[in-house]
Amino acid sequence: MCQHQPPCPTADSTDREAAHLVAHHPEQGWSLLCNGVLLFEDTGELLPDGQIIAPHRPLGTEHVMTAA
Ligand SMILES: [Zn+2]
């Protein structure tokens, strides 16, 4: 799937998120990487083999709501 040189990390690699973006849909909250990984806004992932990776990074401060 990936045609970059050097090749991007594969979907089963721990640094799979370092692959290039091939589609970015922030309004829908997901991005597609060239290794076939679907990356969600909350850092969850869906791998090409159907495996689901739970969100694993804390959200940035821009998502934090301060209650008045
Ligand atoms: Zn690539």
PDB file of N, CA and C and ligand atoms in Angstrom:
ATOM      1  N   MET A   1       0.842  -1.206   0.000  1.00  0.00           N
ATOM      2  CA  MET A   1       0.000   0.000   0.000  1.00  0.00           C
ATOM      3  C   MET A   1       0.876   1.256   0.000  1.00  0.00           C
ATOM      4  N   CYS A   2       1.900   1.228   0.861  1.00  0.00           N
ATOM      5  CA  CYS A   2       2.804   2.385   0.945  1.00  0.00           C
ATOM      6  C   CYS A   2       3.791   2.366  -0.204  1.00  0.00           C
ATOM      7  N   GLN A   3       3.934   3.523  -0.891  1.00  0.00           N
ATOM      8  CA  GLN A   3       4.862   3.610  -2.020  1.00  0.00           C
ATOM      9  C   GLN A   3       5.962   4.612  -1.735  1.00  0.00           C
ATOM     10  N   HIS A   4       6.123   4.976  -0.478  1.00  0.00           N
ATOM     11  CA  HIS A   4       7.154   5.949  -0.129  1.00  0.00           C
ATOM     12  C   HIS A   4       8.521   5.298  -0.057  1.00  0.00           C
ATOM     13  N   GLN A   5       9.554   6.120  -0.252  1.00  0.00           N
ATOM     14  CA  GLN A   5      10.933   5.697  -0.090  1.00  0.00           C
ATOM     15  C   GLN A   5      11.621   6.651   0.872  1.00  0.00           C
ATOM     16  N   PRO A   6      12.184   6.187   1.983  1.00  0.00           N
ATOM     17  CA  PRO A   6      12.099   4.799   2.461  1.00  0.00           C
ATOM     18  C   PRO A   6      10.673   4.463   2.891  1.00  0.00           C
ATOM     19  N   PRO A   7      10.327   3.197   2.930  1.00  0.00           N
ATOM     20  CA  PRO A   7       8.954   2.809   3.261  1.00  0.00           C
ATOM     21  C   PRO A   7       8.554   3.255   4.660  1.00  0.00           C
ATOM     22  N   CYS A   8       7.307   3.581   4.841  1.00  0.00           N
ATOM     23  CA  CYS A   8       6.798   3.976   6.149  1.00  0.00           C
ATOM     24  C   CYS A   8       6.670   2.739   7.050  1.00  0.00           C
ATOM     25  N   PRO A   9       6.581   2.957   8.357  1.00  0.00           N
ATOM     26  CA  PRO A   9       6.359   1.830   9.267  1.00  0.00           C
ATOM     27  C   PRO A   9       5.083   1.084   8.892  1.00  0.00           C
ATOM     28  N   THR A  10       5.130  -0.210   9.018  1.00  0.00           N
ATOM     29  CA  THR A  10       3.949  -1.012   8.681  1.00  0.00           C
ATOM     30  C   THR A  10       2.911  -0.911   9.787  1.00  0.00           C
ATOM     31  N   ALA A  11       1.711  -1.396   9.509  1.00  0.00           N
ATOM     32  CA  ALA A  11       0.602  -1.294  10.452  1.00  0.00           C
ATOM     33  C   ALA A  11       0.859  -2.083  11.735  1.00  0.00           C
ATOM     34  N   ASP A  12       1.720  -3.100  11.670  1.00  0.00           N
ATOM     35  CA  ASP A  12       1.997  -3.873  12.887  1.00  0.00           C
ATOM     36  C   ASP A  12       3.240  -3.376  13.608  1.00  0.00           C
ATOM     37  N   SER A  13       3.779  -2.268  13.155  1.00  0.00           N
ATOM     38  CA  SER A  13       4.938  -1.679  13.806  1.00  0.00           C
ATOM     39  C   SER A  13       4.484  -0.746  14.937  1.00  0.00           C
ATOM     40  N   THR A  14       5.300  -0.608  15.967  1.00  0.00           N
ATOM     41  CA  THR A  14       4.885   0.248  17.087  1.00  0.00           C
ATOM     42  C   THR A  14       4.871   1.724  16.702  1.00  0.00           C
ATOM     43  N   ASP A  15       5.658   2.096  15.681  1.00  0.00           N
ATOM     44  CA  ASP A  15       5.643   3.501  15.250  1.00  0.00           C
ATOM     45  C   ASP A  15       4.798   3.694  13.991  1.00  0.00           C
ATOM     46  N   ARG A  16       3.721   2.906  13.910  1.00  0.00           N
ATOM     47  CA  ARG A  16       2.833   2.956  12.742  1.00  0.00           C
ATOM     48  C   ARG A  16       2.277   4.343  12.484  1.00  0.00           C
ATOM     49  N   GLU A  17       2.151   5.150  13.552  1.00  0.00           N
ATOM     50  CA  GLU A  17       1.585   6.498  13.374  1.00  0.00           C
ATOM     51  C   GLU A  17       2.520   7.438  12.628  1.00  0.00           C
ATOM     52  N   ALA A  18       3.772   7.009  12.436  1.00  0.00           N
ATOM     53  CA  ALA A  18       4.728   7.852  11.722  1.00  0.00           C
ATOM     54  C   ALA A  18       4.547   7.761  10.210  1.00  0.00           C
ATOM     55  N   ALA A  19       3.656   6.891   9.745  1.00  0.00           N
ATOM     56  CA  ALA A  19       3.399   6.786   8.310  1.00  0.00           C
ATOM     57  C   ALA A  19       2.744   8.060   7.794  1.00  0.00           C
ATOM     58  N   HIS A  20       2.830   8.266   6.487  1.00  0.00           N
ATOM     59  CA  HIS A  20       2.258   9.466   5.892  1.00  0.00           C
ATOM     60  C   HIS A  20       0.726   9.421   5.915  1.00  0.00           C
ATOM     61  N   LEU A  21       0.130  10.597   6.033  1.00  0.00           N
ATOM     62  CA  LEU A  21      -1.319  10.719   5.907  1.00  0.00           C
ATOM     63  C   LEU A  21      -1.700  10.641   4.433  1.00  0.00           C
ATOM     64  N   VAL A  22      -2.676   9.833   4.107  1.00  0.00           N
ATOM     65  CA  VAL A  22      -3.184   9.834   2.736  1.00  0.00           C
ATOM     66  C   VAL A  22      -4.578  10.434   2.663  1.00  0.00           C
ATOM     67  N   ALA A  23      -5.259  10.507   3.801  1.00  0.00           N
ATOM     68  CA  ALA A  23      -6.565  11.155   3.846  1.00  0.00           C
ATOM     69  C   ALA A  23      -6.737  11.718   5.246  1.00  0.00           C
ATOM     70  N   HIS A  24      -7.251  12.938   5.318  1.00  0.00           N
ATOM     71  CA  HIS A  24      -7.434  13.579   6.614  1.00  0.00           C
ATOM     72  C   HIS A  24      -8.820  14.199   6.648  1.00  0.00           C
ATOM     73  N   HIS A  25      -9.629  13.747   7.581  1.00  0.00           N
ATOM     74  CA  HIS A  25     -11.000  14.236   7.685  1.00  0.00           C
ATOM     75  C   HIS A  25     -11.269  14.704   9.101  1.00  0.00           C
ATOM     76  N   PRO A  26     -10.711  15.859   9.467  1.00  0.00           N
ATOM     77  CA  PRO A  26     -10.872  16.345  10.837  1.00  0.00           C
ATOM     78  C   PRO A  26     -12.326  16.553  11.214  1.00  0.00           C
ATOM     79  N   GLU A  27     -13.164  16.906  10.235  1.00  0.00           N
ATOM     80  CA  GLU A  27     -14.581  17.119  10.535  1.00  0.00           C
ATOM     81  C   GLU A  27     -15.264  15.811  10.919  1.00  0.00           C
ATOM     82  N   GLN A  28     -14.689  14.681  10.499  1.00  0.00           N
ATOM     83  CA  GLN A  28     -15.228  13.378  10.883  1.00  0.00           C
ATOM     84  C   GLN A  28     -14.382  12.719  11.958  1.00  0.00           C
ATOM     85  N   GLY A  29     -13.239  13.345  12.277  1.00  0.00           N
ATOM     86  CA  GLY A  29     -12.428  12.867  13.390  1.00  0.00           C
ATOM     87  C   GLY A  29     -11.529  11.687  13.077  1.00  0.00           C
ATOM     88  N   TRP A  30     -11.150  11.494  11.799  1.00  0.00           N
ATOM     89  CA  TRP A  30     -10.241  10.390  11.488  1.00  0.00           C
ATOM     90  C   TRP A  30      -9.300  10.749  10.359  1.00  0.00           C
ATOM     91  N   SER A  31      -8.205   9.993  10.334  1.00  0.00           N
ATOM     92  CA  SER A  31      -7.227  10.134   9.267  1.00  0.00           C
ATOM     93  C   SER A  31      -6.830   8.738   8.804  1.00  0.00           C
ATOM     94  N   LEU A  32      -6.456   8.626   7.542  1.00  0.00           N
ATOM     95  CA  LEU A  32      -5.987   7.348   7.008  1.00  0.00           C
ATOM     96  C   LEU A  32      -4.506   7.478   6.690  1.00  0.00           C
ATOM     97  N   LEU A  33      -3.725   6.541   7.210  1.00  0.00           N
ATOM     98  CA  LEU A  33      -2.294   6.525   6.924  1.00  0.00           C
ATOM     99  C   LEU A  33      -2.018   5.597   5.761  1.00  0.00           C
ATOM    100  N   CYS A  34      -0.840   5.796   5.130  1.00  0.00           N
ATOM    101  CA  CYS A  34      -0.533   5.031   3.923  1.00  0.00           C
ATOM    102  C   CYS A  34      -0.276   3.558   4.227  1.00  0.00           C
ATOM    103  N   ASN A  35      -0.103   3.194   5.495  1.00  0.00           N
ATOM    104  CA  ASN A  35       0.056   1.778   5.834  1.00  0.00           C
ATOM    105  C   ASN A  35      -1.298   1.127   6.132  1.00  0.00           C
ATOM    106  N   GLY A  36      -2.388   1.871   5.902  1.00  0.00           N
ATOM    107  CA  GLY A  36      -3.719   1.302   6.037  1.00  0.00           C
ATOM    108  C   GLY A  36      -4.342   1.508   7.404  1.00  0.00           C
ATOM    109  N   VAL A  37      -3.619   2.179   8.307  1.00  0.00           N
ATOM    110  CA  VAL A  37      -4.134   2.417   9.653  1.00  0.00           C
ATOM    111  C   VAL A  37      -5.096   3.597   9.633  1.00  0.00           C
ATOM    112  N   LEU A  38      -6.255   3.412  10.255  1.00  0.00           N
ATOM    113  CA  LEU A  38      -7.179   4.515  10.467  1.00  0.00           C
ATOM    114  C   LEU A  38      -6.881   5.101  11.842  1.00  0.00           C
ATOM    115  N   LEU A  39      -6.567   6.369  11.866  1.00  0.00           N
ATOM    116  CA  LEU A  39      -6.185   7.027  13.100  1.00  0.00           C
ATOM    117  C   LEU A  39      -7.307   7.976  13.509  1.00  0.00           C
ATOM    118  N   PHE A  40      -7.843   7.788  14.706  1.00  0.00           N
ATOM    119  CA  PHE A  40      -8.957   8.619  15.154  1.00  0.00           C
ATOM    120  C   PHE A  40      -8.452   9.785  15.996  1.00  0.00           C
ATOM    121  N   GLU A  41      -9.292  10.794  16.070  1.00  0.00           N
ATOM    122  CA  GLU A  41      -8.984  12.033  16.753  1.00  0.00           C
ATOM    123  C   GLU A  41      -8.579  11.811  18.217  1.00  0.00           C
ATOM    124  N   ASP A  42      -9.165  10.803  18.847  1.00  0.00           N
ATOM    125  CA  ASP A  42      -8.870  10.540  20.262  1.00  0.00           C
ATOM    126  C   ASP A  42      -7.643   9.644  20.432  1.00  0.00           C
ATOM    127  N   THR A  43      -6.879   9.433  19.344  1.00  0.00           N
ATOM    128  CA  THR A  43      -5.663   8.610  19.264  1.00  0.00           C
ATOM    129  C   THR A  43      -5.969   7.111  19.240  1.00  0.00           C
ATOM    130  N   GLY A  44      -7.238   6.730  19.188  1.00  0.00           N
ATOM    131  CA  GLY A  44      -7.558   5.335  18.935  1.00  0.00           C
ATOM    132  C   GLY A  44      -7.222   4.993  17.490  1.00  0.00           C
ATOM    133  N   GLU A  45      -7.038   3.710  17.207  1.00  0.00           N
ATOM    134  CA  GLU A  45      -6.651   3.297  15.866  1.00  0.00           C
ATOM    135  C   GLU A  45      -7.421   2.056  15.447  1.00  0.00           C
ATOM    136  N   LEU A  46      -7.647   1.966  14.145  1.00  0.00           N
ATOM    137  CA  LEU A  46      -8.212   0.747  13.576  1.00  0.00           C
ATOM    138  C   LEU A  46      -7.211   0.226  12.546  1.00  0.00           C
ATOM    139  N   LEU A  47      -6.674  -0.969  12.795  1.00  0.00           N
ATOM    140  CA  LEU A  47      -5.657  -1.526  11.914  1.00  0.00           C
ATOM    141  C   LEU A  47      -6.308  -2.207  10.719  1.00  0.00           C
ATOM    142  N   PRO A  48      -5.551  -2.372   9.620  1.00  0.00           N
ATOM    143  CA  PRO A  48      -6.111  -2.967   8.401  1.00  0.00           C
ATOM    144  C   PRO A  48      -6.654  -4.373   8.626  1.00  0.00           C
ATOM    145  N   ASP A  49      -6.149  -5.085   9.638  1.00  0.00           N
ATOM    146  CA  ASP A  49      -6.643  -6.439   9.898  1.00  0.00           C
ATOM    147  C   ASP A  49      -7.857  -6.436  10.814  1.00  0.00           C
ATOM    148  N   GLY A  50      -8.373  -5.250  11.140  1.00  0.00           N
ATOM    149  CA  GLY A  50      -9.576  -5.151  11.948  1.00  0.00           C
ATOM    150  C   GLY A  50      -9.305  -4.980  13.428  1.00  0.00           C
ATOM    151  N   GLN A  51      -8.039  -5.043  13.826  1.00  0.00           N
ATOM    152  CA  GLN A  51      -7.680  -4.884  15.234  1.00  0.00           C
ATOM    153  C   GLN A  51      -7.902  -3.442  15.663  1.00  0.00           C
ATOM    154  N   ILE A  52      -8.430  -3.268  16.880  1.00  0.00           N
ATOM    155  CA  ILE A  52      -8.699  -1.933  17.395  1.00  0.00           C
ATOM    156  C   ILE A  52      -7.698  -1.603  18.495  1.00  0.00           C
ATOM    157  N   ILE A  53      -7.065  -0.443  18.376  1.00  0.00           N
ATOM    158  CA  ILE A  53      -6.133   0.026  19.390  1.00  0.00           C
ATOM    159  C   ILE A  53      -6.845   1.116  20.190  1.00  0.00           C
ATOM    160  N   ALA A  54      -6.902   0.957  21.493  1.00  0.00           N
ATOM    161  CA  ALA A  54      -7.567   1.943  22.333  1.00  0.00           C
ATOM    162  C   ALA A  54      -6.784   3.252  22.326  1.00  0.00           C
ATOM    163  N   PRO A  55      -7.472   4.371  22.544  1.00  0.00           N
ATOM    164  CA  PRO A  55      -6.778   5.660  22.643  1.00  0.00           C
ATOM    165  C   PRO A  55      -5.677   5.579  23.680  1.00  0.00           C
ATOM    166  N   HIS A  56      -4.509   6.104  23.362  1.00  0.00           N
ATOM    167  CA  HIS A  56      -3.354   5.897  24.222  1.00  0.00           C
ATOM    168  C   HIS A  56      -2.598   7.173  24.525  1.00  0.00           C
ATOM    169  N   ARG A  57      -3.105   8.312  24.093  1.00  0.00           N
ATOM    170  CA  ARG A  57      -2.445   9.576  24.424  1.00  0.00           C
ATOM    171  C   ARG A  57      -3.474  10.496  25.049  1.00  0.00           C
ATOM    172  N   PRO A  58      -3.057  11.237  26.071  1.00  0.00           N
ATOM    173  CA  PRO A  58      -3.991  12.213  26.645  1.00  0.00           C
ATOM    174  C   PRO A  58      -4.311  13.286  25.618  1.00  0.00           C
ATOM    175  N   LEU A  59      -5.530  13.745  25.639  1.00  0.00           N
ATOM    176  CA  LEU A  59      -5.915  14.781  24.700  1.00  0.00           C
ATOM    177  C   LEU A  59      -5.238  16.090  25.058  1.00  0.00           C
ATOM    178  N   GLY A  60      -5.019  16.920  24.065  1.00  0.00           N
ATOM    179  CA  GLY A  60      -4.379  18.195  24.282  1.00  0.00           C
ATOM    180  C   GLY A  60      -5.244  19.127  25.097  1.00  0.00           C
ATOM    181  N   THR A  61      -4.634  20.184  25.595  1.00  0.00           N
ATOM    182  CA  THR A  61      -5.348  21.114  26.457  1.00  0.00           C
ATOM    183  C   THR A  61      -6.480  21.817  25.727  1.00  0.00           C
ATOM    184  N   GLU A  62      -6.411  21.836  24.378  1.00  0.00           N
ATOM    185  CA  GLU A  62      -7.471  22.514  23.646  1.00  0.00           C
ATOM    186  C   GLU A  62      -8.814  21.804  23.794  1.00  0.00           C
ATOM    187  N   HIS A  63      -8.760  20.529  24.246  1.00  0.00           N
ATOM    188  CA  HIS A  63      -9.994  19.787  24.433  1.00  0.00           C
ATOM    189  C   HIS A  63     -10.532  19.883  25.856  1.00  0.00           C
ATOM    190  N   VAL A  64      -9.744  20.485  26.733  1.00  0.00           N
ATOM    191  CA  VAL A  64     -10.144  20.540  28.136  1.00  0.00           C
ATOM    192  C   VAL A  64     -11.119  21.690  28.350  1.00  0.00           C
ATOM    193  N   MET A  65     -12.254  21.362  28.888  1.00  0.00           N
ATOM    194  CA  MET A  65     -13.254  22.378  29.197  1.00  0.00           C
ATOM    195  C   MET A  65     -13.116  22.791  30.650  1.00  0.00           C
ATOM    196  N   THR A  66     -12.991  24.063  30.885  1.00  0.00           N
ATOM    197  CA  THR A  66     -12.942  24.526  32.264  1.00  0.00           C
ATOM    198  C   THR A  66     -14.342  24.928  32.690  1.00  0.00           C
ATOM    199  N   ALA A  67     -14.862  24.264  33.680  1.00  0.00           N
ATOM    200  CA  ALA A  67     -16.199  24.558  34.175  1.00  0.00           C
ATOM    201  C   ALA A  67     -16.202  25.890  34.912  1.00  0.00           C
ATOM    202  N   ALA A  68     -17.200  26.690  34.632  1.00  0.00           N
ATOM    203  CA  ALA A  68     -17.261  28.024  35.249  1.00  0.00           C
ATOM    204  C   ALA A  68     -17.732  27.913  36.696  1.00  0.00           C
TER     205      ALA A  68
HETATM  206 ZN    ZN B   1       4.193   5.634   3.151  1.00  0.00          ZN
END
